[in-house]
PDB file of C-alpha atoms in Angstrom:
ATOM      1  CA  ASP A 563     -44.885 -15.208 142.059  1.00  0.00           C
ATOM      2  CA  ALA A 564     -45.818 -12.753 139.507  1.00  0.00           C
ATOM      3  CA  GLY A 565     -49.090 -14.058 139.426  1.00  0.00           C
ATOM      4  CA  VAL A 566     -50.557 -14.308 135.886  1.00  0.00           C
ATOM      5  CA  ILE A 567     -49.676 -12.192 132.556  1.00  0.00           C
ATOM      6  CA  GLN A 568     -51.794 -11.448 130.682  1.00  0.00           C
ATOM      7  CA  SER A 569     -49.982  -9.320 127.341  1.00  0.00           C
ATOM      8  CA  PRO A 570     -51.290  -6.492 126.043  1.00  0.00           C
ATOM      9  CA  ARG A 571     -53.226  -4.802 128.704  1.00  0.00           C
ATOM     10  CA  HIS A 572     -55.166  -2.450 125.801  1.00  0.00           C
ATOM     11  CA  GLU A 573     -55.521  -3.210 122.584  1.00  0.00           C
ATOM     12  CA  VAL A 574     -57.466  -1.332 119.909  1.00  0.00           C
ATOM     13  CA  THR A 575     -58.045  -2.669 116.126  1.00  0.00           C
ATOM     14  CA  GLU A 576     -59.972  -2.122 113.215  1.00  0.00           C
ATOM     15  CA  MET A 577     -62.620  -4.948 112.180  1.00  0.00           C
ATOM     16  CA  GLY A 578     -60.895  -7.357 109.651  1.00  0.00           C
ATOM     17  CA  GLN A 579     -57.597  -7.613 111.414  1.00  0.00           C
ATOM     18  CA  GLU A 580     -56.302 -10.088 113.657  1.00  0.00           C
ATOM     19  CA  VAL A 581     -55.295 -10.026 116.914  1.00  0.00           C
ATOM     20  CA  THR A 582     -53.725 -12.626 119.632  1.00  0.00           C
ATOM     21  CA  LEU A 583     -53.848 -12.219 122.976  1.00  0.00           C
ATOM     22  CA  ARG A 584     -50.907 -13.992 125.476  1.00  0.00           C
ATOM     23  CA  CYS A 585     -50.828 -15.522 129.150  1.00  0.00           C
ATOM     24  CA  LYS A 586     -48.299 -17.079 130.546  1.00  0.00           C
ATOM     25  CA  PRO A 587     -50.163 -18.877 133.654  1.00  0.00           C
ATOM     26  CA  ILE A 588     -48.839 -19.532 137.373  1.00  0.00           C
ATOM     27  CA  SER A 589     -45.945 -21.516 137.336  1.00  0.00           C
ATOM     28  CA  GLY A 590     -46.934 -25.106 138.705  1.00  0.00           C
ATOM     29  CA  HIS A 591     -50.950 -24.580 137.883  1.00  0.00           C
ATOM     30  CA  ASN A 592     -52.011 -27.497 135.219  1.00  0.00           C
ATOM     31  CA  SER A 593     -55.300 -25.611 134.053  1.00  0.00           C
ATOM     32  CA  LEU A 594     -55.693 -22.121 132.501  1.00  0.00           C
ATOM     33  CA  PHE A 595     -58.985 -20.826 131.751  1.00  0.00           C
ATOM     34  CA  TRP A 596     -60.046 -17.825 129.241  1.00  0.00           C
ATOM     35  CA  TYR A 597     -62.932 -15.933 129.939  1.00  0.00           C
ATOM     36  CA  ARG A 598     -64.661 -12.705 128.053  1.00  0.00           C
ATOM     37  CA  GLN A 599     -66.172  -9.761 130.769  1.00  0.00           C
ATOM     38  CA  THR A 600     -68.666  -7.664 128.987  1.00  0.00           C
ATOM     39  CA  MET A 601     -71.793  -5.600 131.103  1.00  0.00           C
ATOM     40  CA  MET A 602     -74.188  -7.600 129.330  1.00  0.00           C
ATOM     41  CA  ARG A 603     -72.913 -10.812 129.607  1.00  0.00           C
ATOM     42  CA  GLY A 604     -70.483 -11.347 132.703  1.00  0.00           C
ATOM     43  CA  LEU A 605     -67.780 -13.282 132.824  1.00  0.00           C
ATOM     44  CA  GLU A 606     -67.848 -15.458 130.120  1.00  0.00           C
ATOM     45  CA  LEU A 607     -66.063 -18.663 129.942  1.00  0.00           C
ATOM     46  CA  LEU A 608     -64.406 -19.047 126.570  1.00  0.00           C
ATOM     47  CA  ILE A 609     -61.678 -22.104 126.305  1.00  0.00           C
ATOM     48  CA  TYR A 610     -59.738 -24.492 129.441  1.00  0.00           C
ATOM     49  CA  PHE A 611     -56.964 -26.061 128.669  1.00  0.00           C
ATOM     50  CA  ASN A 612     -55.958 -29.198 131.566  1.00  0.00           C
ATOM     51  CA  ASN A 613     -52.082 -30.031 131.335  1.00  0.00           C
ATOM     52  CA  ASN A 614     -51.876 -28.024 127.795  1.00  0.00           C
ATOM     53  CA  VAL A 615     -54.418 -29.669 126.465  1.00  0.00           C
ATOM     54  CA  PRO A 616     -58.373 -27.812 125.222  1.00  0.00           C
ATOM     55  CA  ILE A 617     -60.924 -29.474 127.023  1.00  0.00           C
ATOM     56  CA  ASP A 618     -64.078 -27.980 126.340  1.00  0.00           C
ATOM     57  CA  ASP A 619     -63.910 -25.108 124.247  1.00  0.00           C
ATOM     58  CA  SER A 620     -68.437 -25.080 124.142  1.00  0.00           C
ATOM     59  CA  GLY A 621     -68.104 -20.566 124.781  1.00  0.00           C
ATOM     60  CA  MET A 622     -65.808 -20.338 121.832  1.00  0.00           C
ATOM     61  CA  PRO A 623     -68.375 -17.804 120.183  1.00  0.00           C
ATOM     62  CA  GLU A 624     -67.086 -19.217 116.794  1.00  0.00           C
ATOM     63  CA  ASP A 625     -64.991 -20.130 114.528  1.00  0.00           C
ATOM     64  CA  ARG A 626     -63.376 -16.393 113.952  1.00  0.00           C
ATOM     65  CA  PHE A 627     -61.650 -17.773 117.959  1.00  0.00           C
ATOM     66  CA  SER A 628     -58.857 -19.813 118.459  1.00  0.00           C
ATOM     67  CA  ALA A 629     -56.524 -21.076 121.352  1.00  0.00           C
ATOM     68  CA  LYS A 630     -53.391 -22.820 121.785  1.00  0.00           C
ATOM     69  CA  MET A 631     -51.387 -24.043 124.903  1.00  0.00           C
ATOM     70  CA  PRO A 632     -47.961 -24.883 123.067  1.00  0.00           C
ATOM     71  CA  ASN A 633     -46.483 -25.637 126.871  1.00  0.00           C
ATOM     72  CA  ALA A 634     -47.500 -25.274 130.028  1.00  0.00           C
ATOM     73  CA  SER A 635     -46.450 -21.957 130.714  1.00  0.00           C
ATOM     74  CA  PHE A 636     -47.966 -20.253 127.774  1.00  0.00           C
ATOM     75  CA  SER A 637     -51.501 -19.399 125.805  1.00  0.00           C
ATOM     76  CA  THR A 638     -52.650 -17.538 123.127  1.00  0.00           C
ATOM     77  CA  LEU A 639     -56.320 -16.215 122.008  1.00  0.00           C
ATOM     78  CA  LYS A 640     -57.000 -15.384 118.210  1.00  0.00           C
ATOM     79  CA  ILE A 641     -59.883 -13.537 116.745  1.00  0.00           C
ATOM     80  CA  GLN A 642     -59.670 -13.197 113.144  1.00  0.00           C
ATOM     81  CA  PRO A 643     -60.980 -11.300 111.326  1.00  0.00           C
ATOM     82  CA  SER A 644     -62.260  -9.399 114.518  1.00  0.00           C
ATOM     83  CA  GLU A 645     -65.936  -7.297 115.091  1.00  0.00           C
ATOM     84  CA  PRO A 646     -66.765  -4.603 117.101  1.00  0.00           C
ATOM     85  CA  ARG A 647     -68.861  -7.071 119.093  1.00  0.00           C
ATOM     86  CA  ASP A 648     -65.729  -8.407 120.144  1.00  0.00           C
ATOM     87  CA  SER A 649     -64.960  -5.890 122.175  1.00  0.00           C
ATOM     88  CA  ALA A 650     -65.216  -6.741 125.810  1.00  0.00           C
ATOM     89  CA  VAL A 651     -61.847  -7.593 128.806  1.00  0.00           C
ATOM     90  CA  TYR A 652     -60.399 -10.458 127.722  1.00  0.00           C
ATOM     91  CA  PHE A 653     -59.367 -12.488 131.283  1.00  0.00           C
ATOM     92  CA  CYS A 654     -56.989 -15.701 131.660  1.00  0.00           C
ATOM     93  CA  ALA A 655     -56.921 -17.693 134.753  1.00  0.00           C
ATOM     94  CA  SER A 656     -55.081 -20.460 136.094  1.00  0.00           C
ATOM     95  CA  SER A 657     -55.562 -22.682 139.055  1.00  0.00           C
ATOM     96  CA  SER A 658     -54.038 -26.247 140.411  1.00  0.00           C
ATOM     97  CA  PRO A 659     -56.535 -28.913 141.805  1.00  0.00           C
ATOM     98  CA  PRO A 660     -58.210 -29.534 144.417  1.00  0.00           C
ATOM     99  CA  PRO A 661     -59.940 -27.366 145.610  1.00  0.00           C
ATOM    100  CA  TYR A 662     -59.862 -25.215 141.668  1.00  0.00           C
ATOM    101  CA  GLU A 663     -59.144 -21.658 143.491  1.00  0.00           C
ATOM    102  CA  GLN A 664     -58.702 -19.687 140.291  1.00  0.00           C
ATOM    103  CA  TYR A 665     -56.144 -16.860 139.588  1.00  0.00           C
ATOM    104  CA  PHE A 666     -56.641 -13.919 137.406  1.00  0.00           C
ATOM    105  CA  GLY A 667     -54.425 -12.403 134.864  1.00  0.00           C
ATOM    106  CA  PRO A 668     -55.168  -7.868 134.886  1.00  0.00           C
ATOM    107  CA  GLY A 669     -57.064  -8.719 131.521  1.00  0.00           C
ATOM    108  CA  THR A 670     -56.522  -7.428 127.602  1.00  0.00           C
ATOM    109  CA  ARG A 671     -59.212  -4.038 126.941  1.00  0.00           C
ATOM    110  CA  LEU A 672     -59.734  -4.325 123.276  1.00  0.00           C
ATOM    111  CA  THR A 673     -61.674  -2.420 121.254  1.00  0.00           C
ATOM    112  CA  VAL A 674     -62.701  -3.533 117.926  1.00  0.00           C
ATOM    113  CA  THR A 675     -63.610  -0.347 115.663  1.00  0.00           C
TER     114      THR A 675
ATOM    115  CA  ARG B  77     -83.592 -20.563 135.141  1.00  0.00           C
ATOM    116  CA  LYS B  78     -79.703 -19.213 135.238  1.00  0.00           C
ATOM    117  CA  GLU B  79     -76.791 -21.666 136.626  1.00  0.00           C
ATOM    118  CA  VAL B  80     -75.727 -18.574 139.291  1.00  0.00           C
ATOM    119  CA  GLU B  81     -77.501 -15.775 140.222  1.00  0.00           C
ATOM    120  CA  GLN B  82     -76.934 -12.653 142.102  1.00  0.00           C
ATOM    121  CA  ASP B  83     -78.649  -9.400 142.839  1.00  0.00           C
ATOM    122  CA  PRO B  84     -77.181  -6.425 140.876  1.00  0.00           C
ATOM    123  CA  GLY B  85     -77.678  -3.886 143.593  1.00  0.00           C
ATOM    124  CA  PRO B  86     -76.264  -1.936 144.455  1.00  0.00           C
ATOM    125  CA  PHE B  87     -76.315  -2.213 147.987  1.00  0.00           C
ATOM    126  CA  ASN B  88     -75.368   1.396 149.046  1.00  0.00           C
ATOM    127  CA  VAL B  89     -74.683   1.481 152.634  1.00  0.00           C
ATOM    128  CA  PRO B  90     -72.379   3.229 155.344  1.00  0.00           C
ATOM    129  CA  GLU B  91     -69.275   2.834 156.773  1.00  0.00           C
ATOM    130  CA  GLY B  92     -69.589   0.577 159.852  1.00  0.00           C
ATOM    131  CA  ALA B  93     -72.777  -0.987 158.720  1.00  0.00           C
ATOM    132  CA  THR B  94     -73.051  -5.008 158.455  1.00  0.00           C
ATOM    133  CA  VAL B  95     -74.129  -6.146 154.607  1.00  0.00           C
ATOM    134  CA  ALA B  96     -75.076  -9.240 153.391  1.00  0.00           C
ATOM    135  CA  PHE B  97     -75.045 -10.735 149.478  1.00  0.00           C
ATOM    136  CA  ASN B  98     -76.494 -14.148 148.933  1.00  0.00           C
ATOM    137  CA  CYS B  99     -75.361 -15.631 145.980  1.00  0.00           C
ATOM    138  CA  THR B 100     -78.189 -19.362 143.799  1.00  0.00           C
ATOM    139  CA  TYR B 101     -76.860 -21.723 142.260  1.00  0.00           C
ATOM    140  CA  SER B 102     -78.892 -24.161 140.561  1.00  0.00           C
ATOM    141  CA  ASN B 103     -76.416 -27.273 139.596  1.00  0.00           C
ATOM    142  CA  SER B 104     -76.954 -29.195 143.030  1.00  0.00           C
ATOM    143  CA  ALA B 105     -73.701 -31.427 142.275  1.00  0.00           C
ATOM    144  CA  SER B 106     -71.416 -28.155 143.009  1.00  0.00           C
ATOM    145  CA  GLN B 107     -68.206 -28.804 145.271  1.00  0.00           C
ATOM    146  CA  SER B 108     -66.304 -26.350 145.736  1.00  0.00           C
ATOM    147  CA  PHE B 109     -67.597 -22.586 145.444  1.00  0.00           C
ATOM    148  CA  PHE B 110     -66.046 -19.115 146.120  1.00  0.00           C
ATOM    149  CA  TRP B 111     -66.499 -14.894 146.649  1.00  0.00           C
ATOM    150  CA  TYR B 112     -64.080 -13.050 144.354  1.00  0.00           C
ATOM    151  CA  ARG B 113     -63.831  -8.877 144.573  1.00  0.00           C
ATOM    152  CA  GLN B 114     -63.855  -7.063 141.411  1.00  0.00           C
ATOM    153  CA  ASP B 115     -62.523  -3.741 141.799  1.00  0.00           C
ATOM    154  CA  CYS B 116     -63.553  -0.616 138.665  1.00  0.00           C
ATOM    155  CA  ARG B 117     -61.391  -1.852 135.547  1.00  0.00           C
ATOM    156  CA  LYS B 118     -60.143  -4.963 137.597  1.00  0.00           C
ATOM    157  CA  GLU B 119     -59.245  -8.625 137.379  1.00  0.00           C
ATOM    158  CA  PRO B 120     -61.760 -10.184 140.058  1.00  0.00           C
ATOM    159  CA  LYS B 121     -59.463 -11.489 143.095  1.00  0.00           C
ATOM    160  CA  LEU B 122     -60.144 -14.410 144.877  1.00  0.00           C
ATOM    161  CA  LEU B 123     -62.019 -12.869 148.307  1.00  0.00           C
ATOM    162  CA  MET B 124     -62.682 -16.292 150.352  1.00  0.00           C
ATOM    163  CA  SER B 125     -63.596 -19.837 149.260  1.00  0.00           C
ATOM    164  CA  VAL B 126     -66.581 -20.902 151.170  1.00  0.00           C
ATOM    165  CA  TYR B 127     -66.272 -24.521 152.823  1.00  0.00           C
ATOM    166  CA  SER B 128     -69.806 -26.167 153.835  1.00  0.00           C
ATOM    167  CA  SER B 129     -69.209 -25.434 157.533  1.00  0.00           C
ATOM    168  CA  GLY B 130     -68.274 -22.144 157.000  1.00  0.00           C
ATOM    169  CA  ASN B 131     -65.816 -19.456 157.501  1.00  0.00           C
ATOM    170  CA  GLU B 132     -64.438 -16.265 158.721  1.00  0.00           C
ATOM    171  CA  ASP B 133     -61.689 -13.983 157.905  1.00  0.00           C
ATOM    172  CA  GLY B 134     -61.178 -11.204 159.906  1.00  0.00           C
ATOM    173  CA  ARG B 135     -64.608  -8.969 158.870  1.00  0.00           C
ATOM    174  CA  PHE B 136     -65.819 -11.513 156.149  1.00  0.00           C
ATOM    175  CA  THR B 137     -67.480 -14.469 157.006  1.00  0.00           C
ATOM    176  CA  ALA B 138     -69.062 -16.864 153.795  1.00  0.00           C
ATOM    177  CA  GLN B 139     -71.650 -19.623 154.339  1.00  0.00           C
ATOM    178  CA  LEU B 140     -73.052 -22.369 152.351  1.00  0.00           C
ATOM    179  CA  ASN B 141     -76.871 -23.550 152.974  1.00  0.00           C
ATOM    180  CA  ARG B 142     -76.753 -26.622 150.069  1.00  0.00           C
ATOM    181  CA  ALA B 143     -80.112 -27.756 150.828  1.00  0.00           C
ATOM    182  CA  SER B 144     -81.340 -23.944 149.823  1.00  0.00           C
ATOM    183  CA  GLN B 145     -78.511 -23.778 147.607  1.00  0.00           C
ATOM    184  CA  TYR B 146     -77.250 -20.510 147.707  1.00  0.00           C
ATOM    185  CA  ILE B 147     -74.078 -18.862 149.407  1.00  0.00           C
ATOM    186  CA  SER B 148     -73.483 -16.065 151.429  1.00  0.00           C
ATOM    187  CA  LEU B 149     -70.863 -13.264 152.136  1.00  0.00           C
ATOM    188  CA  LEU B 150     -71.692 -10.904 154.723  1.00  0.00           C
ATOM    189  CA  ILE B 151     -69.115  -8.045 155.719  1.00  0.00           C
ATOM    190  CA  ARG B 152     -69.336  -6.455 159.535  1.00  0.00           C
ATOM    191  CA  ASP B 153     -68.332  -3.045 159.789  1.00  0.00           C
ATOM    192  CA  SER B 154     -68.089  -2.072 156.698  1.00  0.00           C
ATOM    193  CA  LYS B 155     -64.947  -0.036 155.006  1.00  0.00           C
ATOM    194  CA  LEU B 156     -65.160   2.188 151.886  1.00  0.00           C
ATOM    195  CA  SER B 157     -62.499   0.750 150.087  1.00  0.00           C
ATOM    196  CA  ASP B 158     -64.551  -2.218 150.783  1.00  0.00           C
ATOM    197  CA  SER B 159     -66.694  -0.865 147.641  1.00  0.00           C
ATOM    198  CA  ALA B 160     -66.313  -3.381 144.436  1.00  0.00           C
ATOM    199  CA  THR B 161     -68.928  -5.526 142.591  1.00  0.00           C
ATOM    200  CA  TYR B 162     -68.713  -9.117 144.363  1.00  0.00           C
ATOM    201  CA  LEU B 163     -68.667 -12.002 141.725  1.00  0.00           C
ATOM    202  CA  CYS B 164     -69.600 -15.440 143.459  1.00  0.00           C
ATOM    203  CA  GLY B 165     -68.144 -19.123 141.955  1.00  0.00           C
ATOM    204  CA  THR B 166     -69.228 -22.932 141.248  1.00  0.00           C
ATOM    205  CA  ASN B 167     -67.618 -25.155 140.325  1.00  0.00           C
ATOM    206  CA  SER B 168     -69.842 -27.305 137.843  1.00  0.00           C
ATOM    207  CA  GLY B 169     -67.753 -29.955 136.782  1.00  0.00           C
ATOM    208  CA  TYR B 170     -63.642 -30.674 136.819  1.00  0.00           C
ATOM    209  CA  SER B 171     -62.214 -27.189 137.647  1.00  0.00           C
ATOM    210  CA  THR B 172     -64.601 -25.110 135.772  1.00  0.00           C
ATOM    211  CA  LEU B 173     -66.218 -22.507 137.546  1.00  0.00           C
ATOM    212  CA  THR B 174     -69.400 -20.341 136.568  1.00  0.00           C
ATOM    213  CA  PHE B 175     -69.601 -17.016 137.619  1.00  0.00           C
ATOM    214  CA  GLY B 176     -72.685 -14.996 138.684  1.00  0.00           C
ATOM    215  CA  LYS B 177     -72.774 -11.516 137.078  1.00  0.00           C
ATOM    216  CA  GLY B 178     -72.420 -10.263 140.540  1.00  0.00           C
ATOM    217  CA  THR B 179     -73.312  -7.563 143.317  1.00  0.00           C
ATOM    218  CA  MET B 180     -72.049  -3.976 143.305  1.00  0.00           C
ATOM    219  CA  LEU B 181     -71.037  -2.415 146.805  1.00  0.00           C
ATOM    220  CA  LEU B 182     -70.659   1.027 147.472  1.00  0.00           C
ATOM    221  CA  VAL B 183     -70.042   2.257 151.307  1.00  0.00           C
ATOM    222  CA  SER B 184     -70.146   5.490 151.576  1.00  0.00           C
ATOM    223  CA  PRO B 185     -68.766   7.950 154.335  1.00  0.00           C
TER     224      PRO B 185
END
């Protein structure tokens, strides 16, 4: 298996622009997670899906962030408009229960100038 | 109190040393526990799950202490390649994991 695939790996954009991050989970996994990692806050869960349905989006910082999972093999995280404080590494992970071991993608390093 | 806490380190040890990290968790309902390894500018990678009875994988031993609500990771005969940040994660409900901020390990020649 190729593992969790994320694109792009790096994204540099200007404040106010729309950013779309993409994720393909491991085939057969029915849970998908979006995380954000910064030095200050560590690894934070933004949202997670179970069987393509958003279950908990309480970690989404504000309305500028949205996520979708139109099918079992694809998810997007969108930031519109982007701000410099959104600069971070965004990871996607997938798992199949139990025991809920999560496998992470390589991440997208986002820089908003 | 934070849900999952780890000593950020860094732990500086020479090659061949034994080193141990602890991770405390606040949710007594946590059921699953994991150790992840994260190299600089890379994604977290699952190192091992932590079972109630403790488990060992080569030089790595993980243990769970439910009474005191912590998990531990012991690394024997440290290698230079063990230098990384070690994250612990606990399952706090359904399939979500809550992670600590990690403990940095630096193994020197």
